[in-house]
PDB file of C-alpha atoms in Angstrom:
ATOM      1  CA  UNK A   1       0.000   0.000   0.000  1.00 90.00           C
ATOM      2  CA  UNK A   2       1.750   3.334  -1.480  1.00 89.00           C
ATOM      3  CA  UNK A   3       1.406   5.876   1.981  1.00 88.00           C
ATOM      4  CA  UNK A   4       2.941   8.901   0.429  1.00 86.00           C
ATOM      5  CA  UNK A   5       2.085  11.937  -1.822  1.00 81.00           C
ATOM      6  CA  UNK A   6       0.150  11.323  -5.554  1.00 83.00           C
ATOM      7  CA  UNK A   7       0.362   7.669  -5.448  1.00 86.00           C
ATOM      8  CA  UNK A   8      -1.022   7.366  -1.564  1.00 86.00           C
ATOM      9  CA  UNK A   9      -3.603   4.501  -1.392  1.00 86.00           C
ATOM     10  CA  UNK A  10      -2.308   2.665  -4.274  1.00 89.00           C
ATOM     11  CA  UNK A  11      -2.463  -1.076  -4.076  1.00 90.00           C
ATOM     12  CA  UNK A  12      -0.493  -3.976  -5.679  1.00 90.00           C
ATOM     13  CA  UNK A  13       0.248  -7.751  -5.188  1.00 91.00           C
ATOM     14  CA  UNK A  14       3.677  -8.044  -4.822  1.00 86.00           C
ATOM     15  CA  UNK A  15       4.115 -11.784  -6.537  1.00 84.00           C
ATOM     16  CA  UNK A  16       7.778 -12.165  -5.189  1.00 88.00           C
ATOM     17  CA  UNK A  17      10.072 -11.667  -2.232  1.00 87.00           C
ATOM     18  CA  UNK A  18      11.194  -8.511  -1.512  1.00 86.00           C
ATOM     19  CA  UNK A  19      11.273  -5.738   0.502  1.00 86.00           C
ATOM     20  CA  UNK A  20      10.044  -2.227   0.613  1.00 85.00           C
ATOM     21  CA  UNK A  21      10.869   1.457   1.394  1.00 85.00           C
ATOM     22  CA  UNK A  22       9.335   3.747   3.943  1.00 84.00           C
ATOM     23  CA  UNK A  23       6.736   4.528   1.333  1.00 86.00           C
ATOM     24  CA  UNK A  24       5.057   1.653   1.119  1.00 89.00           C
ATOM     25  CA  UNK A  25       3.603  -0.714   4.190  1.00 89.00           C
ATOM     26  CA  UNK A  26       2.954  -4.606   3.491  1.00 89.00           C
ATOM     27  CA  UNK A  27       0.202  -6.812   4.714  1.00 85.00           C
ATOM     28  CA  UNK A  28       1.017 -10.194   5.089  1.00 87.00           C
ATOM     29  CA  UNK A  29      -2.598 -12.330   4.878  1.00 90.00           C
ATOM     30  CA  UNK A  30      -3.363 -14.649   8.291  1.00 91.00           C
ATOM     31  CA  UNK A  31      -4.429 -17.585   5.958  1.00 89.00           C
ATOM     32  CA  UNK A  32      -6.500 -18.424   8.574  1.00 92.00           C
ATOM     33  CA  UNK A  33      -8.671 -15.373   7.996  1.00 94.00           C
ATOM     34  CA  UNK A  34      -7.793 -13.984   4.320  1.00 94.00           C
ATOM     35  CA  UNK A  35      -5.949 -14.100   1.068  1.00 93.00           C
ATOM     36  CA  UNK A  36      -3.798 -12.488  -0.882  1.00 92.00           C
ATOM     37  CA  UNK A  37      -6.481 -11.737  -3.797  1.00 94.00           C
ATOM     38  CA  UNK A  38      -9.585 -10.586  -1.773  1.00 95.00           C
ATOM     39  CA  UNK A  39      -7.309  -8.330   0.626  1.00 93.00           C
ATOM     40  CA  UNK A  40      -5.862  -6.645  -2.517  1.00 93.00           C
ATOM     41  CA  UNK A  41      -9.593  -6.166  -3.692  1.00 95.00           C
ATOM     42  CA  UNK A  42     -10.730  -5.124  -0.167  1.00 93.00           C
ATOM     43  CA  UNK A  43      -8.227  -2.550   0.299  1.00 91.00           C
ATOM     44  CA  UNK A  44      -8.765  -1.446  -3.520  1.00 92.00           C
ATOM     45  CA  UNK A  45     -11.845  -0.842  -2.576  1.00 93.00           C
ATOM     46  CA  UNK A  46     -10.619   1.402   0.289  1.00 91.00           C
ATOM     47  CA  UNK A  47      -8.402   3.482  -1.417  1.00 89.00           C
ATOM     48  CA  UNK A  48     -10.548   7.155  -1.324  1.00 89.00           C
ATOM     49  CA  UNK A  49     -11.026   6.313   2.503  1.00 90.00           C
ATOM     50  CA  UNK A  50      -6.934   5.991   2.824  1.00 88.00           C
ATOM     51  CA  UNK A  51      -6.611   9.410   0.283  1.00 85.00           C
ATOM     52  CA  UNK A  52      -9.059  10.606   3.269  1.00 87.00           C
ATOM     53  CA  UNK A  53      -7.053   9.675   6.337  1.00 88.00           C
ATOM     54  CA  UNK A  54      -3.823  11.261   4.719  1.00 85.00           C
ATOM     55  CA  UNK A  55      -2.092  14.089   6.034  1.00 84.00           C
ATOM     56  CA  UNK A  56       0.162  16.673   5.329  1.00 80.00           C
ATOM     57  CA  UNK A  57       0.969  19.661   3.414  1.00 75.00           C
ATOM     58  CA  UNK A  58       1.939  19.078  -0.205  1.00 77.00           C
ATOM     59  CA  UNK A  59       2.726  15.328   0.015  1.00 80.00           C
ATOM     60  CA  UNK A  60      -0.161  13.669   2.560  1.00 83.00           C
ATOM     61  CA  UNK A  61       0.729  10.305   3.837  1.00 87.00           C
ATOM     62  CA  UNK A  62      -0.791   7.792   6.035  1.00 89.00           C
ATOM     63  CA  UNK A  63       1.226   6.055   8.981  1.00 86.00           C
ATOM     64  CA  UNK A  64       1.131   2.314   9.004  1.00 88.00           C
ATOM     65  CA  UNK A  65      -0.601   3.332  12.508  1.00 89.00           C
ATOM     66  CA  UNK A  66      -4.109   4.661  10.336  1.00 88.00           C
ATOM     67  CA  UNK A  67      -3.243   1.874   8.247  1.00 89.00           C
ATOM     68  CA  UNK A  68      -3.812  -0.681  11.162  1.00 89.00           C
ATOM     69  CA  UNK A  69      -6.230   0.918  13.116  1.00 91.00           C
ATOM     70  CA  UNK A  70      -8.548   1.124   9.878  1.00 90.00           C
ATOM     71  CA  UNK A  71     -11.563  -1.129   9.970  1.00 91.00           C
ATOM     72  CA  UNK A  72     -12.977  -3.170   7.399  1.00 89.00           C
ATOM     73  CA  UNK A  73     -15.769  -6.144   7.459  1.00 90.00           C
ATOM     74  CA  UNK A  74     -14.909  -9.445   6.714  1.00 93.00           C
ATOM     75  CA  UNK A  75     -17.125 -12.121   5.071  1.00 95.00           C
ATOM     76  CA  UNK A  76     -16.139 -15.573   6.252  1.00 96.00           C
ATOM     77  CA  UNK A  77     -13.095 -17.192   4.348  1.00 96.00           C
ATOM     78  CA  UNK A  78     -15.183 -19.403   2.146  1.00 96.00           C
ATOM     79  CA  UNK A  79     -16.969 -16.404   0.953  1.00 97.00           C
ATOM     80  CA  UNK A  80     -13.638 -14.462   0.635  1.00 96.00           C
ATOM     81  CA  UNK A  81     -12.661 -16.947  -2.028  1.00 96.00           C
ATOM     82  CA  UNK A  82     -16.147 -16.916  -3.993  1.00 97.00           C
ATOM     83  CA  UNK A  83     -15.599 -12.847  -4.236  1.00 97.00           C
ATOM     84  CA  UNK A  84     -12.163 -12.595  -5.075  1.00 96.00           C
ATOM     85  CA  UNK A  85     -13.365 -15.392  -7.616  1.00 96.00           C
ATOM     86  CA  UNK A  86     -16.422 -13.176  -9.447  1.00 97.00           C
ATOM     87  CA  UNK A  87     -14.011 -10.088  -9.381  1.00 96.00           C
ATOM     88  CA  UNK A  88     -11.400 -11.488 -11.361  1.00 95.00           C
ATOM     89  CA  UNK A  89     -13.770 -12.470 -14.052  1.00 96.00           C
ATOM     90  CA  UNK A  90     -15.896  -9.564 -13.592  1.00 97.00           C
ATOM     91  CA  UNK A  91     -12.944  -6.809 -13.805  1.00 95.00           C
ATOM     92  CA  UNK A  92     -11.113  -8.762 -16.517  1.00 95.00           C
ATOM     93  CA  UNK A  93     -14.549  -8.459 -18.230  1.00 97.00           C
ATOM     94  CA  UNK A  94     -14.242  -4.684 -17.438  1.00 96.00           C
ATOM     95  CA  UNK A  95     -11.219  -4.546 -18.752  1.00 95.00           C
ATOM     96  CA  UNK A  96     -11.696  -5.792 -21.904  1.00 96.00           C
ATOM     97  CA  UNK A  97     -14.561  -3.731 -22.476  1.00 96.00           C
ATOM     98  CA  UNK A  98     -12.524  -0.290 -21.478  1.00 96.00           C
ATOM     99  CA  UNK A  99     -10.021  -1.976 -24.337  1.00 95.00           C
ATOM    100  CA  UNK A 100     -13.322  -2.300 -26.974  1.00 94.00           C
ATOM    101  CA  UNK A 101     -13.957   1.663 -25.913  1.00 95.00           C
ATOM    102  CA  UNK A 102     -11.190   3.188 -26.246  1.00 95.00           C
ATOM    103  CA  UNK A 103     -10.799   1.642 -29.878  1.00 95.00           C
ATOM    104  CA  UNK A 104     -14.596   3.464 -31.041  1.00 94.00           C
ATOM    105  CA  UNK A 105     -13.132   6.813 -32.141  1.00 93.00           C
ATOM    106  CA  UNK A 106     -10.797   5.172 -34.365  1.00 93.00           C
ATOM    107  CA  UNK A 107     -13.282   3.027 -35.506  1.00 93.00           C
ATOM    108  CA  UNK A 108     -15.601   5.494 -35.706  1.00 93.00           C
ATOM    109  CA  UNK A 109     -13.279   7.532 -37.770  1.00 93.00           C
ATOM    110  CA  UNK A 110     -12.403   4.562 -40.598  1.00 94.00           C
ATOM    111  CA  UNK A 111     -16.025   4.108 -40.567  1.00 93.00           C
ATOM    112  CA  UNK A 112     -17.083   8.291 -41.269  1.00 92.00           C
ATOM    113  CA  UNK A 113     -14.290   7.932 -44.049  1.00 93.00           C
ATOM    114  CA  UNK A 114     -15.493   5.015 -45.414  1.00 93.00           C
ATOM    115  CA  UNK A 115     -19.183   6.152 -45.880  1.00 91.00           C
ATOM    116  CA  UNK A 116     -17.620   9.708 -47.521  1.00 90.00           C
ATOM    117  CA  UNK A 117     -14.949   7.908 -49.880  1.00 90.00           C
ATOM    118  CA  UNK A 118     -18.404   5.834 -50.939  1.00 90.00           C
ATOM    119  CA  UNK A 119     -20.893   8.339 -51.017  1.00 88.00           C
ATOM    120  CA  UNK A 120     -18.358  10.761 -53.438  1.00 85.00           C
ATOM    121  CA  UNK A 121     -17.635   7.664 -55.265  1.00 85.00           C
ATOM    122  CA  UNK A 122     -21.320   6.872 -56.021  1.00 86.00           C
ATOM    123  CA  UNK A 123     -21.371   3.455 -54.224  1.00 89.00           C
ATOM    124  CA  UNK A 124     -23.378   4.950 -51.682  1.00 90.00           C
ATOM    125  CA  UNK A 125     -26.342   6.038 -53.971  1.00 90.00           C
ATOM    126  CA  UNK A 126     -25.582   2.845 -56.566  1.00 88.00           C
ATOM    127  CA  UNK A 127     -29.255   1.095 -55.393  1.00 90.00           C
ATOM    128  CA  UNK A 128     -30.865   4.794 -55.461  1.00 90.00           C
ATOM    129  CA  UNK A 129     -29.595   5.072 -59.045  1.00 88.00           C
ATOM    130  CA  UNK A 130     -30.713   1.526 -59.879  1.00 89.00           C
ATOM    131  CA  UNK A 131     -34.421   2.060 -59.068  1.00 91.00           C
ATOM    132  CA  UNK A 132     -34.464   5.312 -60.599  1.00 90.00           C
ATOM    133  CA  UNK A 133     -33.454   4.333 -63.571  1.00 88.00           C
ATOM    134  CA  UNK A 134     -30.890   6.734 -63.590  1.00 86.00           C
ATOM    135  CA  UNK A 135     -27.942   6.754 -65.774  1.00 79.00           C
ATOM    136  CA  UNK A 136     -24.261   7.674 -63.554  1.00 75.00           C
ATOM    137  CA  UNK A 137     -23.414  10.676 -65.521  1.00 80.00           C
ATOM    138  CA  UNK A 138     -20.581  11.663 -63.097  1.00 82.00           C
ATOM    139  CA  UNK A 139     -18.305  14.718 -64.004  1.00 82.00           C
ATOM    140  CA  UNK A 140     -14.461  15.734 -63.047  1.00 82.00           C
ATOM    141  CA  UNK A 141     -14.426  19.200 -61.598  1.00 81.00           C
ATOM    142  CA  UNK A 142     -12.369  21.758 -59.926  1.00 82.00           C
ATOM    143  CA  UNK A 143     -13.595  22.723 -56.402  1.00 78.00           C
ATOM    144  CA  UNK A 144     -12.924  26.098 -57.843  1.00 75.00           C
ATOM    145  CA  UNK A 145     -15.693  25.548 -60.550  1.00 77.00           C
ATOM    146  CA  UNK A 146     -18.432  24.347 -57.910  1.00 77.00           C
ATOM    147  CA  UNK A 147     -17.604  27.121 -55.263  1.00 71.00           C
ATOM    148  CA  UNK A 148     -17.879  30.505 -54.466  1.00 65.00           C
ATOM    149  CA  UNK A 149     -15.182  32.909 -53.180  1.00 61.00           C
ATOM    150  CA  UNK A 150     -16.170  34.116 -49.643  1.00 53.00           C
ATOM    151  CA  UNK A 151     -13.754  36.921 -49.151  1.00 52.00           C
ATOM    152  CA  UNK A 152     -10.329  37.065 -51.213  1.00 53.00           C
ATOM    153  CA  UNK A 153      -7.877  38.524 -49.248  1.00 54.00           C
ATOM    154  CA  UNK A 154      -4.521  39.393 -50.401  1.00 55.00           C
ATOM    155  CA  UNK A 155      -3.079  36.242 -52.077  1.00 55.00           C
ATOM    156  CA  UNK A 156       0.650  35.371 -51.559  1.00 58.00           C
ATOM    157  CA  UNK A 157       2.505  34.614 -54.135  1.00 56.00           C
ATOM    158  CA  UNK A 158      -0.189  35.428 -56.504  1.00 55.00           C
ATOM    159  CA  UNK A 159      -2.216  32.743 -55.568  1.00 57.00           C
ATOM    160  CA  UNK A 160      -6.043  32.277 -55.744  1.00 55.00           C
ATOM    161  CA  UNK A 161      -7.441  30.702 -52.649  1.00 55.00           C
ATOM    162  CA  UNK A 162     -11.122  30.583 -51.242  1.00 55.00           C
ATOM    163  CA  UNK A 163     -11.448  31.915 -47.755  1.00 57.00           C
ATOM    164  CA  UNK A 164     -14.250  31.090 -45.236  1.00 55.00           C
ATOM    165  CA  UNK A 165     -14.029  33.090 -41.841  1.00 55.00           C
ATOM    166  CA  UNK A 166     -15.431  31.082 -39.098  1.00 56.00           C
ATOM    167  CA  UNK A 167     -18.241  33.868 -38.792  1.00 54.00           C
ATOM    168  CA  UNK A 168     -19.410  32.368 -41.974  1.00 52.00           C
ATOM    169  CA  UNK A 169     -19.991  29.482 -40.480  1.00 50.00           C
ATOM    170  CA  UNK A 170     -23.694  28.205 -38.828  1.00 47.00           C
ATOM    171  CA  UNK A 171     -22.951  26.226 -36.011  1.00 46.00           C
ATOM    172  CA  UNK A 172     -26.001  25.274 -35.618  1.00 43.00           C
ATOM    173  CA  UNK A 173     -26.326  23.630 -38.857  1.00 46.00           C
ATOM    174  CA  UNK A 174     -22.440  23.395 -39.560  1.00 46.00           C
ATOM    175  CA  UNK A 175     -22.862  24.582 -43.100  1.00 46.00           C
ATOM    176  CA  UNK A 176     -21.668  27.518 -44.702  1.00 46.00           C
ATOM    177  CA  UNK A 177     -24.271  30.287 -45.173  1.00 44.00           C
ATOM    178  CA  UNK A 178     -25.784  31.430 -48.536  1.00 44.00           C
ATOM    179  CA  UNK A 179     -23.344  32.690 -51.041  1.00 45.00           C
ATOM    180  CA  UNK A 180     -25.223  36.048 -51.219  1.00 43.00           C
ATOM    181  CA  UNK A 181     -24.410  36.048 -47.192  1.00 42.00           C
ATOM    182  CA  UNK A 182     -20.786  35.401 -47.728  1.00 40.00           C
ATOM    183  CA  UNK A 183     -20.169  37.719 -50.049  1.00 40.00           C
ATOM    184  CA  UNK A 184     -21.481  40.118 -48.440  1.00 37.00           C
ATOM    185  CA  UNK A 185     -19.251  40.840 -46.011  1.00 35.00           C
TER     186      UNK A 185
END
């Protein structure tokens, strides 16, 4: 159990002999009483009230003497084991969730790209086409020749360049107003 400044109230298993600074205090399980696994979850579990008991200035610590004198209940040992059991599966089942989450915006973002690269290819409205009956008449142009200048400011280098202020911009909609409107100022 980490007792000193941003890490106080941390927890760990510590899988092999060894020993341990002033920083840290060690409980040893009675296997008589506890084990390893549901202590580390039971004192997980306390962490905010150890963050609570520390003290100090700008790094707060706990004395192995709050440590000891903090209170906890106990199921019996039997019990102990069926916990420690369900949280293992139930926080590696956490875990691997928090891993499918944190993969979404990427996902997310192959997927938006996807539908655009298919919907400016024509894949997207292929079926529409179909059932309309209409022909894919689909024409190369220059983004110059489908859009209108908003304000032309000074080019460099004597180079043309359309220019949107974020003014222009509706957030509400998060289109670009009217050509008359941008023009216009």
């Amino acid at each position: 159990i980490a007792m000193y400044g941003a890490t106080i109230g941390k927890i760990s298993i510590l899988g092999i002999d060894a020993t341990t600074n002033q920083a840290c205090a060690v409980a040893i399980p009675n296997e008589n009483i506890t084990t390893s696994l549901f202590i580390y979850y039971l004192l997980l579990s306390q962490k905010d009230a150890f963050i609570a008991k520390g003290q100090g200035g700008a790094q707060p610590n706990i004395s192995q003497l709050i440590l000891k004198q903090h209170e906890v209940i106990l199921p019996p040992l039997p019990e102990q084991i069926e916990i420690a059991s369900k949280l293992d599966n139930l926080l590696a089942q956490v875990a691997s969730i928090q891993e499918n989450l944190e993969k979404i915006p990427t996902l997310l973002k192959q997927f938006r790209q996807s539908v655009l690269a298919d919907a400016v290819s024509g894949k997207l409205s292929e079926q529409w086409r179909k059932e309309n009956r209409i022909s894919s008449n689909w024409e190369m142009k220059k983004i110059s020749d489908v859009s209108v200048k908003a304000k032309q400011r000074k080019p460099a280098l004597d180079e043309e360049f359309i220019y949107v202020d974020i003014g222009s911009v509706k957030q509400e909609k998060k289109k670009i107003g009217t050509p008359q409107h941008l023009i216009g100022e």
